[in-house]
PDB file of C-alpha atoms in Angstrom:
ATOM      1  CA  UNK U   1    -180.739   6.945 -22.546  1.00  0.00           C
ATOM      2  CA  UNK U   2    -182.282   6.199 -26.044  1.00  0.00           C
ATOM      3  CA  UNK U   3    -184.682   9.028 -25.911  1.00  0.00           C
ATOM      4  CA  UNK U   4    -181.724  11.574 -25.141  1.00  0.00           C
ATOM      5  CA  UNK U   5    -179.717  10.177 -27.826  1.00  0.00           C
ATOM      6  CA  UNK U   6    -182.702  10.494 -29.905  1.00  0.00           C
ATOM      7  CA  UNK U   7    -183.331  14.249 -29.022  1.00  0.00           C
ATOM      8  CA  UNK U   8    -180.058  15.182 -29.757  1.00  0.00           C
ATOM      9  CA  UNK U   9    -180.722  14.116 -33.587  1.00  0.00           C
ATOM     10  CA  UNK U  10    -177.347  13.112 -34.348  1.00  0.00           C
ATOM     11  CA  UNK U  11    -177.110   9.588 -33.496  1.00  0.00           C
ATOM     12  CA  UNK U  12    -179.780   6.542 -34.605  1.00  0.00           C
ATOM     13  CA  UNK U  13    -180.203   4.347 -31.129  1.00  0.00           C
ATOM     14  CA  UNK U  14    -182.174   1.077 -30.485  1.00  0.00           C
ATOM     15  CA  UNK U  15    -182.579  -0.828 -27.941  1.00  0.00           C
ATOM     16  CA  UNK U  16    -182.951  -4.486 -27.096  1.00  0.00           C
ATOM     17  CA  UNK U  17    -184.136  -5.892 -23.864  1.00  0.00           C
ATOM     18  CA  UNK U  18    -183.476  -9.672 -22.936  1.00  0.00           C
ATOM     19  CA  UNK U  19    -186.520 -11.476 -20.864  1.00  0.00           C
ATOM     20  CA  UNK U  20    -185.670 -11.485 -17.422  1.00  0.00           C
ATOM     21  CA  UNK U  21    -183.462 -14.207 -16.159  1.00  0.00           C
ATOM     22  CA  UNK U  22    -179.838 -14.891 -14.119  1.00  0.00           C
ATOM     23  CA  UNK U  23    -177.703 -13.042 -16.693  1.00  0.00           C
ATOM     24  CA  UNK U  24    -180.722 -10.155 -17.582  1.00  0.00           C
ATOM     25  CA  UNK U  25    -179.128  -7.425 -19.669  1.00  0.00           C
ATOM     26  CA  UNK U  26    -180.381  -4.439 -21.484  1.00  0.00           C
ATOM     27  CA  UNK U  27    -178.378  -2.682 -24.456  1.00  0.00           C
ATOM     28  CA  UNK U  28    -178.496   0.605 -26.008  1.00  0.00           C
ATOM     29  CA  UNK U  29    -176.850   0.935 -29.496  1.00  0.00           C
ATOM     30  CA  UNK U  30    -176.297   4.102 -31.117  1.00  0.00           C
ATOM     31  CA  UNK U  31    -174.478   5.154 -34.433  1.00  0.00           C
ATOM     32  CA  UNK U  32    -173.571   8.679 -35.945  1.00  0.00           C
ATOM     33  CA  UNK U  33    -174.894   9.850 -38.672  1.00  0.00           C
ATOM     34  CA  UNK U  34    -172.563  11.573 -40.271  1.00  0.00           C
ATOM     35  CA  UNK U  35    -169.854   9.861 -42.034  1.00  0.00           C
ATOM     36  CA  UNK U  36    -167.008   8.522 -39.676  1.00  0.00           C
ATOM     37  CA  UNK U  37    -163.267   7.382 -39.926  1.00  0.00           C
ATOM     38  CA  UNK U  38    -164.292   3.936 -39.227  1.00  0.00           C
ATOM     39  CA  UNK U  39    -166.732   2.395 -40.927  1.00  0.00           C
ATOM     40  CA  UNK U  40    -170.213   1.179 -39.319  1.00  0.00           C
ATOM     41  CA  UNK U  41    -168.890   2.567 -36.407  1.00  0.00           C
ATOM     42  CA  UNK U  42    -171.632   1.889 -32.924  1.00  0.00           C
ATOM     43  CA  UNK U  43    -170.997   2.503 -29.048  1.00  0.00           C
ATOM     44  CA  UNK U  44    -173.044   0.354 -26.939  1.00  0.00           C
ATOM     45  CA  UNK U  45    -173.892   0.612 -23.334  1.00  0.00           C
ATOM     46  CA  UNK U  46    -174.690  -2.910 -22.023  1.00  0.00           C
ATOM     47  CA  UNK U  47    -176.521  -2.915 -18.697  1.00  0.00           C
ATOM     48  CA  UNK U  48    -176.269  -6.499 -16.962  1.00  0.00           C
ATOM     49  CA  UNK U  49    -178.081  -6.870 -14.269  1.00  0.00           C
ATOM     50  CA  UNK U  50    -176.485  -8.251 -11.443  1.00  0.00           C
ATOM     51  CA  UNK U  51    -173.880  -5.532 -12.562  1.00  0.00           C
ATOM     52  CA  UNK U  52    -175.887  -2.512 -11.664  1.00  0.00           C
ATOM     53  CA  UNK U  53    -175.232   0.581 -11.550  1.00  0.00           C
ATOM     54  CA  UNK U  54    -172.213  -0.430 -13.552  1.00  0.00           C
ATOM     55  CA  UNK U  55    -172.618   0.174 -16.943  1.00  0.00           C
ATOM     56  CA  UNK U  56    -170.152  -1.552 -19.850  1.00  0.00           C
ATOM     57  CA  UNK U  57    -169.660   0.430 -22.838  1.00  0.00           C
ATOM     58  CA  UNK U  58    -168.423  -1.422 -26.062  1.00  0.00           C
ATOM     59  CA  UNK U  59    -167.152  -0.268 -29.457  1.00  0.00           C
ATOM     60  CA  UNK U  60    -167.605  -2.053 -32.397  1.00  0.00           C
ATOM     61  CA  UNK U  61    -167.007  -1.118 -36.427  1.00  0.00           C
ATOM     62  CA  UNK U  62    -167.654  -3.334 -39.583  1.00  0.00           C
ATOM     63  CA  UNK U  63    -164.237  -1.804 -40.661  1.00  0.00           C
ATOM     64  CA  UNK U  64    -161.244   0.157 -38.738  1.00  0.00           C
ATOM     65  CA  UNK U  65    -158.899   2.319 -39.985  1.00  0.00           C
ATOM     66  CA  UNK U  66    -156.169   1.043 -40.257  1.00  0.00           C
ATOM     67  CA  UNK U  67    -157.815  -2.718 -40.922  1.00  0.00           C
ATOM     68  CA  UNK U  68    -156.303  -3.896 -37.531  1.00  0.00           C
ATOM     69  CA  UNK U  69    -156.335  -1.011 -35.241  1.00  0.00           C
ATOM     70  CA  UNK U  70    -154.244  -0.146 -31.561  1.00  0.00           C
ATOM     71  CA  UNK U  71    -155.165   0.213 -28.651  1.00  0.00           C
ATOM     72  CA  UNK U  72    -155.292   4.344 -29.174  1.00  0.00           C
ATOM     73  CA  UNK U  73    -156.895   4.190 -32.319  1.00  0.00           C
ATOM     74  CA  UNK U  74    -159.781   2.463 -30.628  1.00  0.00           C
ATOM     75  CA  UNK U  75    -159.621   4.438 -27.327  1.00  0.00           C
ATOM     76  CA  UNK U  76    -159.414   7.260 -29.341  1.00  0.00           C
ATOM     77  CA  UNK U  77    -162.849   6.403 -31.131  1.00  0.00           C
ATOM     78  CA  UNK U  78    -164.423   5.438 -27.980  1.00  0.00           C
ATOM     79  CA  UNK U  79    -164.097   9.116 -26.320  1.00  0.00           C
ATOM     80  CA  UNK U  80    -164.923  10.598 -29.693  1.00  0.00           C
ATOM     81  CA  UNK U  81    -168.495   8.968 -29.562  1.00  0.00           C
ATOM     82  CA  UNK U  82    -169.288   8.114 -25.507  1.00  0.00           C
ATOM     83  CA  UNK U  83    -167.788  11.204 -23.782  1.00  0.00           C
ATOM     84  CA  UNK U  84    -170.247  14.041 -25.608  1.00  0.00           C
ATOM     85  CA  UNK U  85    -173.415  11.877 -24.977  1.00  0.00           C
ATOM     86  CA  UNK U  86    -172.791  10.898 -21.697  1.00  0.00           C
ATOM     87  CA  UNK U  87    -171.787  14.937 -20.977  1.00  0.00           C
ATOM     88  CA  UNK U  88    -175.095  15.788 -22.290  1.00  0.00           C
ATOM     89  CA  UNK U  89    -177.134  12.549 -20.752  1.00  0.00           C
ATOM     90  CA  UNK U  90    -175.653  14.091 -16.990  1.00  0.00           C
ATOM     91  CA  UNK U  91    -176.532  17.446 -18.064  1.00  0.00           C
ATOM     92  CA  UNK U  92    -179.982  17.198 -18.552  1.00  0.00           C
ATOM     93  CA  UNK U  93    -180.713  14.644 -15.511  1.00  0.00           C
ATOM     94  CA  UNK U  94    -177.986  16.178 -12.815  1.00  0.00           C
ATOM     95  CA  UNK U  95    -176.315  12.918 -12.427  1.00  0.00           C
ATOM     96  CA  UNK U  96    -172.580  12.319 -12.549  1.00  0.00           C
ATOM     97  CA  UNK U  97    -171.338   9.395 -14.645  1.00  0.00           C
ATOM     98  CA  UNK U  98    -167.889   8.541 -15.476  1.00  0.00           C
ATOM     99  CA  UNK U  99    -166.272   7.006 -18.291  1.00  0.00           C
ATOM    100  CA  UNK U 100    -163.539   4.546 -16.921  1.00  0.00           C
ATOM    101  CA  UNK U 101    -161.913   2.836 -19.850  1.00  0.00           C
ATOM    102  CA  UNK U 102    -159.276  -0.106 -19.191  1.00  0.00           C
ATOM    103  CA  UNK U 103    -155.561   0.859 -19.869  1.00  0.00           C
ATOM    104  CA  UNK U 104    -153.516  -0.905 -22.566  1.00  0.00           C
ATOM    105  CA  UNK U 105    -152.450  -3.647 -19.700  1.00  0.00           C
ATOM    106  CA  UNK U 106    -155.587  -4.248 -18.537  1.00  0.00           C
ATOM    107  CA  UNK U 107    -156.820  -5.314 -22.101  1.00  0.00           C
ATOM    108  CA  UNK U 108    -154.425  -7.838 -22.199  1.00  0.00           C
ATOM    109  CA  UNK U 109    -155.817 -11.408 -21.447  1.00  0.00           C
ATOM    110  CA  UNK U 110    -154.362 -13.056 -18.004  1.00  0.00           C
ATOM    111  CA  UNK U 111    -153.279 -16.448 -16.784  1.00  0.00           C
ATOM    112  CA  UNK U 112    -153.529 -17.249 -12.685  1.00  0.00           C
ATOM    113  CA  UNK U 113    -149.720 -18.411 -11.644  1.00  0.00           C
ATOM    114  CA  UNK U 114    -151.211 -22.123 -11.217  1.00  0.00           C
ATOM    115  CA  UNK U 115    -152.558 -21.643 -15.210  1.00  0.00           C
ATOM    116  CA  UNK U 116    -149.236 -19.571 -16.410  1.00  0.00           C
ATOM    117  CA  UNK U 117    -146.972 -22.661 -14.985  1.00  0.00           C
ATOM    118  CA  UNK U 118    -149.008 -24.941 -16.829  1.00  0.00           C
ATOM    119  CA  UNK U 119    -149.112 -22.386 -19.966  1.00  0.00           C
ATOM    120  CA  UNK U 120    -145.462 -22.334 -20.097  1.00  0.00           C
ATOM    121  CA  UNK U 121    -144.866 -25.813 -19.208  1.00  0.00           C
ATOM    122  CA  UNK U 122    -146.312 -27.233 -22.066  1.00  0.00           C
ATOM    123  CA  UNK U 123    -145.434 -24.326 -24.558  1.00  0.00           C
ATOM    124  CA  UNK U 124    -142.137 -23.343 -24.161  1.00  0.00           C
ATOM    125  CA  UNK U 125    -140.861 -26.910 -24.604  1.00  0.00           C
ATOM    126  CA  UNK U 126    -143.150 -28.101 -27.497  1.00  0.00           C
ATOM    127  CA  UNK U 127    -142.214 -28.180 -31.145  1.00  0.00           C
ATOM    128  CA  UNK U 128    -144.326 -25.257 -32.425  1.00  0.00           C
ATOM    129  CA  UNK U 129    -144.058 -26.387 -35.903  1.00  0.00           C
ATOM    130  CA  UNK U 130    -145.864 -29.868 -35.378  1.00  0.00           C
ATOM    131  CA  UNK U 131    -147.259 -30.776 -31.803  1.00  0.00           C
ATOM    132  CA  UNK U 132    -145.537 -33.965 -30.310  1.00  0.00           C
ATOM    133  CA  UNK U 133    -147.706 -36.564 -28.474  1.00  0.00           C
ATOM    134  CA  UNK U 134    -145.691 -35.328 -25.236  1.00  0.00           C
ATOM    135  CA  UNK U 135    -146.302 -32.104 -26.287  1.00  0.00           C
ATOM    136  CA  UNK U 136    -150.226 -32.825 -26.699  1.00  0.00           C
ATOM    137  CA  UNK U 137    -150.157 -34.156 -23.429  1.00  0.00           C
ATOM    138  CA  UNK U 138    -148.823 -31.032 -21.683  1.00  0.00           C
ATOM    139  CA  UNK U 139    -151.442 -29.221 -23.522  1.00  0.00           C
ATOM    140  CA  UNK U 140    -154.418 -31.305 -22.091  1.00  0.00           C
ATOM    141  CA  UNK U 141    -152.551 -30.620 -17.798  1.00  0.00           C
ATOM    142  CA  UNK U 142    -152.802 -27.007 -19.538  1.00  0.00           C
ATOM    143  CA  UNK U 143    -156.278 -27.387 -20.295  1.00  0.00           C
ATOM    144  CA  UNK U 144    -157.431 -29.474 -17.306  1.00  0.00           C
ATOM    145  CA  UNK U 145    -155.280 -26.564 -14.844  1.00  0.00           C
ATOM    146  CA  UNK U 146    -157.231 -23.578 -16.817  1.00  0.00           C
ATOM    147  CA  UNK U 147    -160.493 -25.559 -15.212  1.00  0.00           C
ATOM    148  CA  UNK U 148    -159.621 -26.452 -12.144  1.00  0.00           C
ATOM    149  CA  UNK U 149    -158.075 -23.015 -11.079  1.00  0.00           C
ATOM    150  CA  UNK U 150    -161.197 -20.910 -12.368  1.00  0.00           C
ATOM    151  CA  UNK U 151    -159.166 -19.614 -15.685  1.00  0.00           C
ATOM    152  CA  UNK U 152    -161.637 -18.968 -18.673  1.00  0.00           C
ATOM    153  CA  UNK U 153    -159.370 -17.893 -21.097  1.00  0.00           C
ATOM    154  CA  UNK U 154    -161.526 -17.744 -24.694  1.00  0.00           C
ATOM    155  CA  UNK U 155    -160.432 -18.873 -27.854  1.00  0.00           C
ATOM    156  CA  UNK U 156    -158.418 -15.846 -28.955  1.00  0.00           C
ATOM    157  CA  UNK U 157    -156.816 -15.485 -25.481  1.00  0.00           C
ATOM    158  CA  UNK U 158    -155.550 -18.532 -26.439  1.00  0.00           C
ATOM    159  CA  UNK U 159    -154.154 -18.105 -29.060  1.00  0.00           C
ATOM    160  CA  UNK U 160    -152.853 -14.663 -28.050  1.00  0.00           C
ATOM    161  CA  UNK U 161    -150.383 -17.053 -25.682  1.00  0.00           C
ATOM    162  CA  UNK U 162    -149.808 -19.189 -28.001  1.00  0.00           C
ATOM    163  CA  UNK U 163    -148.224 -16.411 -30.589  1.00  0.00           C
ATOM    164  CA  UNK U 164    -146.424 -14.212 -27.572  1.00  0.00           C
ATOM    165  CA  UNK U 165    -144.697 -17.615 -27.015  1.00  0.00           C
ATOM    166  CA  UNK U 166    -143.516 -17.956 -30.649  1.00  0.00           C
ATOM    167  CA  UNK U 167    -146.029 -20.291 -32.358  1.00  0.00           C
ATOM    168  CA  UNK U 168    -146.859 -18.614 -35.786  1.00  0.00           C
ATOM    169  CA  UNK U 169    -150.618 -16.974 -35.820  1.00  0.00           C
ATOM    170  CA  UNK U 170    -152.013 -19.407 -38.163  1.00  0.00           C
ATOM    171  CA  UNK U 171    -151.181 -22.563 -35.791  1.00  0.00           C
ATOM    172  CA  UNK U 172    -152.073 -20.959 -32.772  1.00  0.00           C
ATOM    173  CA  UNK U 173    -155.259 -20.356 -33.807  1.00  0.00           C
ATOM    174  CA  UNK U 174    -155.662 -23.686 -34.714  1.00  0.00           C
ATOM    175  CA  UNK U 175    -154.652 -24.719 -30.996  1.00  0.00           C
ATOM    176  CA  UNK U 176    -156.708 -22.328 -29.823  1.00  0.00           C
ATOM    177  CA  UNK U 177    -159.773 -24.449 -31.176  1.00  0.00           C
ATOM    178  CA  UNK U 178    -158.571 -27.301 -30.313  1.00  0.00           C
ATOM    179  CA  UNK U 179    -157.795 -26.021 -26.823  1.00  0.00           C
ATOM    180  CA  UNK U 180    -162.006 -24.996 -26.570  1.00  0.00           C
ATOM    181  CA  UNK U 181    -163.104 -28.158 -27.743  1.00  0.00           C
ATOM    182  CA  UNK U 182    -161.330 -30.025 -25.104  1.00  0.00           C
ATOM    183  CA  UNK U 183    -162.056 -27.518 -22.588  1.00  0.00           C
ATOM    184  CA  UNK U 184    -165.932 -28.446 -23.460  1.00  0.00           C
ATOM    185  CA  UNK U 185    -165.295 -31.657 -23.400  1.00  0.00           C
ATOM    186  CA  UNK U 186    -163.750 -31.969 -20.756  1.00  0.00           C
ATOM    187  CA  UNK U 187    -166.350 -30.179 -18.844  1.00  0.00           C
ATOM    188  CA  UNK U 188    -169.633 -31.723 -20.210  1.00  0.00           C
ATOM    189  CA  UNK U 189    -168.518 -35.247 -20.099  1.00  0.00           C
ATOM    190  CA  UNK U 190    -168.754 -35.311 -15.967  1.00  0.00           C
ATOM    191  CA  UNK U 191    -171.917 -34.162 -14.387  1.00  0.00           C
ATOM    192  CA  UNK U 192    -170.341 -33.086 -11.539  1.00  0.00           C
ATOM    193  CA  UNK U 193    -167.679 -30.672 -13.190  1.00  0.00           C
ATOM    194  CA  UNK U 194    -170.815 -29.402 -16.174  1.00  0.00           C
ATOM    195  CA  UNK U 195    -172.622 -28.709 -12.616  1.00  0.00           C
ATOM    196  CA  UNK U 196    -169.713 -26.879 -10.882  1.00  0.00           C
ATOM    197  CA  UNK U 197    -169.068 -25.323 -13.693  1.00  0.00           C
ATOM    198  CA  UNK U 198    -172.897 -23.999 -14.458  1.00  0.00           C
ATOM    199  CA  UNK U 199    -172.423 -22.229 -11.017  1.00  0.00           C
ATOM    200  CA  UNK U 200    -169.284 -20.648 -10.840  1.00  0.00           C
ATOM    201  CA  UNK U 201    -170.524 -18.801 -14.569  1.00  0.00           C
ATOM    202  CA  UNK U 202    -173.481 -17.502 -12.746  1.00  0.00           C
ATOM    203  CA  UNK U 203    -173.595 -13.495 -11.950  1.00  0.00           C
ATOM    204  CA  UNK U 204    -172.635 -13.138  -8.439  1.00  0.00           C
ATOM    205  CA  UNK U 205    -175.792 -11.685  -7.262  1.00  0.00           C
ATOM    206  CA  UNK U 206    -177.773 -14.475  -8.656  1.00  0.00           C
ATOM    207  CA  UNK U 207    -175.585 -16.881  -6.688  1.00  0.00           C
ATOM    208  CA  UNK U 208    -175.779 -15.032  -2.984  1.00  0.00           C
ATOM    209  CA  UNK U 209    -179.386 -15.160  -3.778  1.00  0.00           C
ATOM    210  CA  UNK U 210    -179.287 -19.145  -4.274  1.00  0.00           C
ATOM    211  CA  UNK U 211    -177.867 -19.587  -0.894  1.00  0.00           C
TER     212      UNK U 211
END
């Protein structure tokens, strides 16, 4: 994939390898060289192994236009700079990839019904303004639920909850930290859940292969 890119003399790639282990992944970067919309603008394809053939694409800029772009803006950049290398790349080498890219729904982040319960629970009966103790301790059942049901929300999931159910940006990203730290700690301070948890994060190949 690099050397195509490279041939076509309108992109720079690079690519960086990772020494083999349970979550092995290779990535391709490439920018354009001309002068874009977006600024710094790269497409990535990230090959994980235990993933293969699948192949993740990723878009990233050091600056969107506008600042905080939607979901077309970005999808809109995406098939501007994958679609004509990956028409070329099955072009020259007869193959027959697809470009699959996740609807505006499937973007959003997701709760399991056990999780949402919880979510709700402890948010839509808290004083958003200043967390109660009561209120702290429906957050940590929230936290503990997230765990025990398999829910790995990250921080800005979080905190994507947190302002859909009214709390104002700033404070729910300040929850949202607080929600990661006791998520860790929670984890780490039993051997038995850091184990179980160590496992479950593994690729799925790399697990069948354990057993």
């Amino acid at each position: 994939m690099k050397t195509q890119i490279d041939q076509t003399g309108g992109y720079d790639a690079r690519i960086t390898l990772e020494e083999p282990s349970e979550t092995h992944c290779s990535c391709v970067g490439f920018a354009p060289k001309a002068k874009q919309t977006h600024e710094g603008l790269v497409g990535i394809f990230v090959n994980w192994a235990h993933e293969y053939p699948v192949i993740r694409l990723q878009i990233i800029a050091s600056r969107w236009q506008p600042e905080w772009p939607t979901y077309q803006v970005v999808r809109t950049a995406a098939e501007e700079l994958f679609l004509p290398v990956i028409k070329e790349y099955n072009r020259r080498n007869r193959t027959r990839y697809r470009v699959r890219i996740e609807t505006q729904e499937e973007t959003l982040p997701k709760l399991s019904p056990a999780a949402q319960k919880a979510f709700h629970q402890f948010a839509h009966g808290a004083n958003q303004r200043c967390l109660h103790p009561l209120d702290w301790q429906r957050f940590y059942r929230f936290v503990r639920v997230c765990y025990a049901t398999g829910n790995s929300p990250h921080e800005e999931d979080v905190a994507f909850f947190l302002r859909k159910a009214g709390f104002e940006s700033k404070y729910a990203d300040t929850i949202a930290q607080v929600f990661m730290h006791c998520r860790d700690f929670y984890i780490h301070s039993d051997p038995r859940r850091e184990s179980g948890w160590r496992r479950r994060n593994r690729p799925r190949n790399f697990r069948e292969e354990q057993q």
